[in-house]
Coordinates of C-alpha atoms in Angstrom, one line a residue:
X1 CA 107.0 160.3 89.8
X2 CA 106.8 157.1 87.8
X3 CA 108.8 155.1 90.4
X4 CA 106.7 156.4 93.2
X5 CA 103.6 155.2 91.3
X6 CA 105.1 151.8 90.9
X7 CA 106.0 151.5 94.6
X8 CA 102.4 152.6 95.5
X9 CA 100.9 149.9 93.2
X10 CA 103.3 147.4 94.7
X11 CA 102.0 148.2 98.2
X12 CA 98.4 147.9 96.9
X13 CA 99.3 144.6 95.4
X14 CA 100.4 143.2 98.7
X15 CA 97.2 144.4 100.4
X16 CA 95.0 143.0 97.7
X17 CA 96.6 139.6 97.9
X18 CA 96.4 139.4 101.7
X19 CA 93.3 137.2 101.1
X20 CA 94.0 133.5 100.2
X21 CA 95.5 133.3 96.7
X22 CA 93.5 130.2 96.0
X23 CA 90.1 131.9 96.5
X24 CA 89.3 131.0 92.9
X25 CA 88.8 127.3 93.7
X26 CA 88.1 127.5 97.4
X27 CA 91.5 126.1 98.4
X28 CA 91.4 122.7 96.6
X29 CA 92.7 121.4 93.3
X30 CA 91.6 123.4 90.3
X31 CA 92.0 120.5 87.8
X32 CA 91.6 116.7 87.7
X33 CA 91.1 113.9 85.2
X34 CA 88.2 112.7 87.3
X35 CA 84.8 114.3 87.4
X36 CA 81.6 113.5 89.4
X37 CA 78.0 114.6 89.1
X38 CA 74.8 114.0 91.0
X39 CA 72.3 112.4 88.5
X40 CA 69.2 112.4 90.7
X41 CA 67.8 112.8 94.2
X42 CA 64.8 110.5 94.6
X43 CA 62.3 111.5 95.7
X44 CA 63.0 115.2 95.0
X45 CA 63.0 117.2 98.2
X46 CA 62.3 121.0 97.9
X47 CA 64.7 122.8 100.3
X48 CA 67.3 120.0 100.2
X49 CA 70.4 120.5 97.9
X50 CA 72.9 117.7 97.3
X51 CA 76.0 118.3 95.1
X52 CA 79.5 117.0 94.7
X53 CA 82.6 119.2 95.1
X54 CA 86.2 119.0 94.0
X55 CA 85.6 116.5 91.2
X56 CA 83.8 114.1 93.6
X57 CA 86.2 114.4 96.5
X58 CA 83.5 115.9 98.7
X59 CA 79.7 115.7 99.1
X60 CA 77.7 118.6 100.3
X61 CA 74.2 118.5 101.7
X62 CA 72.2 121.7 102.5
X63 CA 68.8 121.1 104.3
X64 CA 66.7 124.3 104.5
X65 CA 63.6 122.4 105.6
X66 CA 62.1 122.1 109.1
X67 CA 62.6 118.3 108.9
X68 CA 65.8 116.5 109.9
X69 CA 67.7 114.6 107.3
X70 CA 69.9 111.7 108.4
X71 CA 72.8 110.0 106.6
X72 CA 73.9 106.5 107.6
X73 CA 77.5 105.3 107.7
X74 CA 79.0 102.6 105.5
X75 CA 77.6 99.8 107.6
X76 CA 74.2 101.4 107.9
X77 CA 74.9 102.8 111.4
X78 CA 73.8 106.3 112.3
X79 CA 76.3 108.8 111.1
X80 CA 74.9 112.3 110.4
X81 CA 71.8 114.4 111.4
X82 CA 71.3 117.6 109.4
X83 CA 68.4 119.7 110.4
X84 CA 67.1 123.0 111.9
X85 CA 69.3 122.7 115.0
X86 CA 72.5 122.2 113.0
X87 CA 74.6 119.2 112.2
X88 CA 75.2 116.3 114.7
X89 CA 77.7 113.5 114.0
X90 CA 77.9 110.1 115.7
X91 CA 81.3 109.7 117.4
X92 CA 80.8 106.0 117.6
X93 CA 80.5 105.6 113.8
X94 CA 83.6 104.7 111.8
X95 CA 82.4 107.0 109.0
X96 CA 83.1 110.0 111.4
X97 CA 86.8 109.3 111.1
X98 CA 87.0 107.8 107.7
X99 CA 85.4 110.8 106.2
X100 CA 87.7 113.3 107.7
X101 CA 90.4 112.6 105.1
X102 CA 90.2 112.2 101.3
X103 CA 91.8 108.8 101.5
X104 CA 90.4 107.6 104.8
X105 CA 93.8 107.9 106.6
X106 CA 92.5 109.6 109.8
X107 CA 93.3 107.6 113.0
X108 CA 90.4 105.5 114.3
X109 CA 89.7 105.6 118.1
X110 CA 89.5 102.3 120.0
X111 CA 85.9 102.9 121.2
X112 CA 84.4 103.1 117.7
X113 CA 81.6 100.5 117.4
X114 CA 78.8 100.4 114.9
X115 CA 76.6 98.4 117.3
X116 CA 77.0 100.9 120.2
X117 CA 74.5 103.6 121.1
X118 CA 75.1 106.8 119.0
X119 CA 77.2 109.4 120.7
X120 CA 76.0 112.6 119.0
X121 CA 78.3 115.6 118.9
X122 CA 77.3 118.9 117.3
X123 CA 79.7 119.9 114.6
X124 CA 77.8 122.9 113.1
X125 CA 75.0 125.2 114.0
X126 CA 74.1 125.5 110.4
X127 CA 71.9 123.0 108.5
X128 CA 74.6 122.1 106.0
X129 CA 77.6 119.8 105.9
X130 CA 80.5 118.8 103.6
X131 CA 82.4 115.5 104.0
X132 CA 84.6 113.1 102.1
X133 CA 82.1 110.4 101.1
X134 CA 84.2 107.6 99.7
X135 CA 81.5 106.3 97.5
X136 CA 81.7 109.3 95.2
X137 CA 85.4 109.3 94.3
X138 CA 88.3 107.0 93.4
X139 CA 90.1 106.0 96.7
X140 CA 93.5 104.8 95.4
X141 CA 95.9 107.7 95.3
X142 CA 98.7 106.3 93.1
X143 CA 96.8 103.9 90.9
X144 CA 94.2 104.5 88.1
X145 CA 91.0 102.5 87.9
X146 CA 91.5 99.2 86.0
X147 CA 89.1 100.3 83.2
X148 CA 91.3 103.4 82.7
X149 CA 94.6 101.4 82.8
X150 CA 93.2 99.1 80.1
X151 CA 92.5 102.0 77.7
X152 CA 93.7 105.5 78.8
X153 CA 93.1 107.0 75.4
X154 CA 89.3 107.5 75.9
X155 CA 86.9 108.6 78.6
X156 CA 85.4 106.0 81.0
X157 CA 82.7 105.7 83.6
X158 CA 84.5 104.6 86.7
X159 CA 81.7 104.3 89.3
X160 CA 77.9 104.7 89.3
X161 CA 77.4 105.5 93.0
X162 CA 74.5 105.8 95.4
X163 CA 74.3 107.5 98.8
X164 CA 71.2 106.6 101.0
X165 CA 69.6 109.2 103.2
X166 CA 66.4 109.6 105.2
X167 CA 64.3 112.8 105.3
X168 CA 61.9 112.5 108.2
X169 CA 60.3 109.0 107.6
X170 CA 61.0 109.1 103.8
X171 CA 63.9 107.1 102.4
X172 CA 66.0 109.1 99.9
X173 CA 68.5 107.8 97.4
X174 CA 71.1 110.1 95.8
X175 CA 72.5 108.7 92.6
X176 CA 75.6 109.9 90.8
X177 CA 78.5 109.0 88.5
X178 CA 82.3 109.3 88.6
X179 CA 84.0 109.6 85.2
X180 CA 87.6 109.8 84.0
X181 CA 88.8 111.6 80.9
X182 CA 92.3 111.6 79.3
X183 CA 94.3 114.8 79.8
X184 CA 95.2 117.0 76.9
X185 CA 98.4 115.8 75.0
X186 CA 101.5 117.5 76.2
X187 CA 102.9 117.9 72.7
X188 CA 99.9 120.1 71.9
X189 CA 99.7 122.4 74.9
X190 CA 103.2 122.9 76.2
X191 CA 104.6 124.5 73.0
X192 CA 101.8 127.0 73.2
X193 CA 102.7 127.9 76.8
X194 CA 106.4 128.2 75.9
X195 CA 105.6 130.4 72.9
X196 CA 103.5 132.7 75.2
X197 CA 106.3 133.0 77.7
X198 CA 108.9 133.6 74.9
X199 CA 106.7 136.2 73.3
X200 CA 106.2 138.2 76.5
X201 CA 110.0 138.1 77.2
X202 CA 110.8 139.2 73.7
X203 CA 108.3 142.1 74.0
X204 CA 110.5 143.5 76.7
X205 CA 114.0 142.6 75.6
X206 CA 113.8 142.8 71.8
X207 CA 111.0 145.2 70.7
X208 CA 112.0 148.6 69.5
X209 CA 109.4 150.3 71.7
X210 CA 107.3 149.6 74.8
X211 CA 104.0 149.0 73.0
X212 CA 104.4 145.2 72.5
X213 CA 105.0 144.9 76.2
X214 CA 101.8 147.0 76.8
X215 CA 99.9 144.6 74.6
X216 CA 101.0 141.7 76.8
X217 CA 99.9 143.7 79.8
X218 CA 96.4 144.2 78.3
X219 CA 96.1 140.5 77.5
X220 CA 97.1 139.6 81.1
X221 CA 94.5 142.0 82.5
X222 CA 91.7 140.4 80.4
X223 CA 92.8 136.9 81.5
X224 CA 92.9 138.0 85.1
X225 CA 89.3 139.5 85.0
X226 CA 87.9 136.4 83.2
X227 CA 89.6 134.1 85.8
X228 CA 88.0 136.0 88.6
X229 CA 84.5 136.2 87.1
X230 CA 84.6 132.4 86.3
X231 CA 85.2 131.6 90.0
X232 CA 83.1 128.4 90.7
X233 CA 80.6 128.3 93.5
X234 CA 82.4 127.3 96.7
X235 CA 81.0 125.2 99.5
X236 CA 78.1 126.9 101.2
X237 CA 79.8 126.6 104.5
X238 CA 82.8 128.5 103.2
X239 CA 81.4 131.5 101.3
X240 CA 78.7 132.7 99.0
X241 CA 79.3 132.6 95.3
X242 CA 79.1 136.4 95.2
X243 CA 81.6 136.7 98.0
X244 CA 84.0 134.4 96.3
X245 CA 83.8 136.3 93.0
X246 CA 84.3 139.7 94.8
X247 CA 87.4 138.3 96.6
X248 CA 88.9 137.1 93.4
X249 CA 88.1 140.4 91.6
X250 CA 90.2 142.5 94.0
X251 CA 93.6 141.5 92.6
X252 CA 92.1 141.3 89.1
X253 CA 91.0 144.9 89.2
X254 CA 94.4 145.9 90.5
X255 CA 96.0 144.2 87.5
X256 CA 93.5 146.0 85.2
X257 CA 94.6 149.3 86.8
X258 CA 98.3 148.6 86.4
X259 CA 97.7 147.5 82.8
X260 CA 95.8 150.7 82.0
X261 CA 98.6 152.9 83.3
X262 CA 101.2 150.7 81.5
X263 CA 99.4 151.0 78.2
X264 CA 99.2 154.8 78.6
X265 CA 102.8 155.0 79.5
X266 CA 103.8 153.0 76.5
X267 CA 101.7 155.3 74.3
X268 CA 103.8 158.2 75.5
X269 CA 107.0 156.3 74.9
X270 CA 107.9 155.8 78.6
X271 CA 109.6 152.5 78.3
X272 CA 111.1 152.4 81.8
X273 CA 107.7 153.0 83.5
X274 CA 106.1 150.4 81.2
X275 CA 108.7 147.9 82.2
X276 CA 108.3 148.6 85.9
X277 CA 104.5 148.2 85.7
X278 CA 105.0 145.0 83.7
X279 CA 107.0 143.5 86.6
X280 CA 104.2 144.5 89.1
X281 CA 101.5 143.1 86.9
X282 CA 103.4 139.9 86.1
X283 CA 103.9 139.2 89.8
X284 CA 100.1 139.7 90.4
X285 CA 99.3 137.4 87.5
X286 CA 101.6 134.7 88.9
X287 CA 100.1 134.8 92.3
X288 CA 96.6 134.4 90.8
X289 CA 97.5 131.7 88.4
X290 CA 99.9 129.4 90.3
X291 CA 97.3 127.9 92.6
X292 CA 95.3 126.8 89.6
X293 CA 98.2 125.7 87.4
X294 CA 97.1 122.0 87.4
X295 CA 94.4 122.9 84.9
X296 CA 97.1 123.1 82.3
X297 CA 97.7 119.3 82.3
X298 CA 94.4 117.8 83.4
X299 CA 91.2 117.0 81.6
X300 CA 88.7 118.9 83.8
X301 CA 88.9 122.4 85.4
X302 CA 86.9 123.9 88.2
X303 CA 85.3 126.9 86.5
X304 CA 81.9 128.6 86.1
X305 CA 82.7 129.3 82.5
X306 CA 83.8 127.3 79.4
X307 CA 86.6 124.8 80.1
X308 CA 88.9 125.9 77.2
X309 CA 88.8 129.5 78.3
X310 CA 89.7 128.5 81.9
X311 CA 92.8 126.8 80.6
X312 CA 93.7 129.7 78.3
X313 CA 93.2 132.2 81.2
X314 CA 95.5 130.2 83.5
X315 CA 98.1 129.8 80.8
X316 CA 98.2 133.6 80.3
X317 CA 98.4 134.2 84.1
X318 CA 101.3 131.8 84.6
X319 CA 103.3 131.9 81.3
X320 CA 102.3 135.5 80.5
X321 CA 102.9 136.6 84.1
X322 CA 106.4 135.1 84.2
X323 CA 107.1 136.6 80.8
X324 CA 106.0 140.0 82.0
X325 CA 108.3 139.9 85.0
X326 CA 111.3 138.9 82.8
X327 CA 110.3 141.1 79.9
X328 CA 109.7 144.1 82.2
X329 CA 113.2 143.7 83.7
X330 CA 114.5 143.8 80.1
X331 CA 112.5 146.8 79.2
X332 CA 113.7 148.8 82.2
X333 CA 117.3 148.0 81.4
X334 CA 117.1 148.7 77.7
X335 CA 115.0 151.9 77.8
X336 CA 116.9 153.3 80.8
X337 CA 120.1 152.9 78.7
X338 CA 118.5 154.6 75.8
X339 CA 117.1 157.5 77.8
X340 CA 118.7 161.0 77.5
X341 CA 121.5 161.6 79.9
X342 CA 121.1 165.4 80.1
X343 CA 124.4 166.2 78.3
X344 CA 124.5 169.2 75.9
X345 CA 123.5 168.3 72.4
X346 CA 126.3 167.9 69.9
X347 CA 126.4 169.4 66.3
X348 CA 124.3 172.2 65.0
X349 CA 124.8 176.0 65.3
X350 CA 126.9 177.2 68.2
X351 CA 125.1 179.0 71.0
X352 CA 125.4 182.9 70.5
X353 CA 128.2 184.3 72.6
X354 CA 129.8 180.9 73.2
X355 CA 133.4 180.3 72.0
X356 CA 134.0 178.4 68.8
X357 CA 134.7 174.7 69.3
X358 CA 138.4 175.0 68.3
X359 CA 139.1 178.3 70.1
X360 CA 141.6 178.1 73.0
X361 CA 140.2 178.5 76.4
X362 CA 140.3 182.2 77.5
X363 CA 140.9 183.5 74.0
X364 CA 138.3 185.1 71.7
X365 CA 137.1 183.1 68.8
X366 CA 138.2 184.1 65.4
X367 CA 135.5 185.6 63.3

């Protein structure tokens, strides 16, 4: 019965994880040493929202007003129109192609000309748009900003940026900042991750009973639920925040169910079942945590909750998840070998009517 339960939970795990595993961060990086923020939108425009995404890699504009908002390209040429009839992009603007890629590597057609008449193409029927605006992030992929290279031991302001826009006939200026912070020291965080992994493995291979492994199961379930609830708000064009949280909660709730059954099995001394459930839960934790593993060695994490808790949760998902898989295998092997084999018990009083142990076969026992 226990093995049937584990198989059923494994099938449910596959179904629950059919959605993108990186739903927690919307498919991008979960950690970075860079961070960007919008400081002001001047003048303020009720119904217009501007924010940076992915540590400044993207800029999002949502215009819920009845007035069209326009964004110029890098040379002042017409680039975007965002309004009630959707989003229109100028195919003659170099920004159309530069902004398709984080590092501006998209090919540029030969007919691009900032002095040509705009060639408007509708790219969305919704009044919102996300693009890689290269004023809001650091463009060089393999080189840190000079101010950081000079002193990488402390935080720095890398860029104070502005993006001009026009709302109807009103000029609008969006001001923001890009910062860099030193990542956490490896000597401080990696030993903790290794200890977590070793503790989970030892709980399965060395503990006298299944309860220590069940404790790791419970810790993994708590980390999984927190990781899901702390899902940051994704781009408006991708999903609602509630939808992103619900999507992330599906595997987390399955981990919670597996952990609850595993804790109960451990309380009844069923080590083999606890080990099997630990393997299932560990795999689920790994699938949740691996897309966000970069938060373990970067200064900033994408999260709707406290940054330290985000790192702890991912560490439990990854190191604890791997430990549960390895420890669960150990528990299954150890407790299966220790289980009763069904042989008749030795010692004690002989069964009434049975021959004495030393009596020859077929002869009555001496009394």
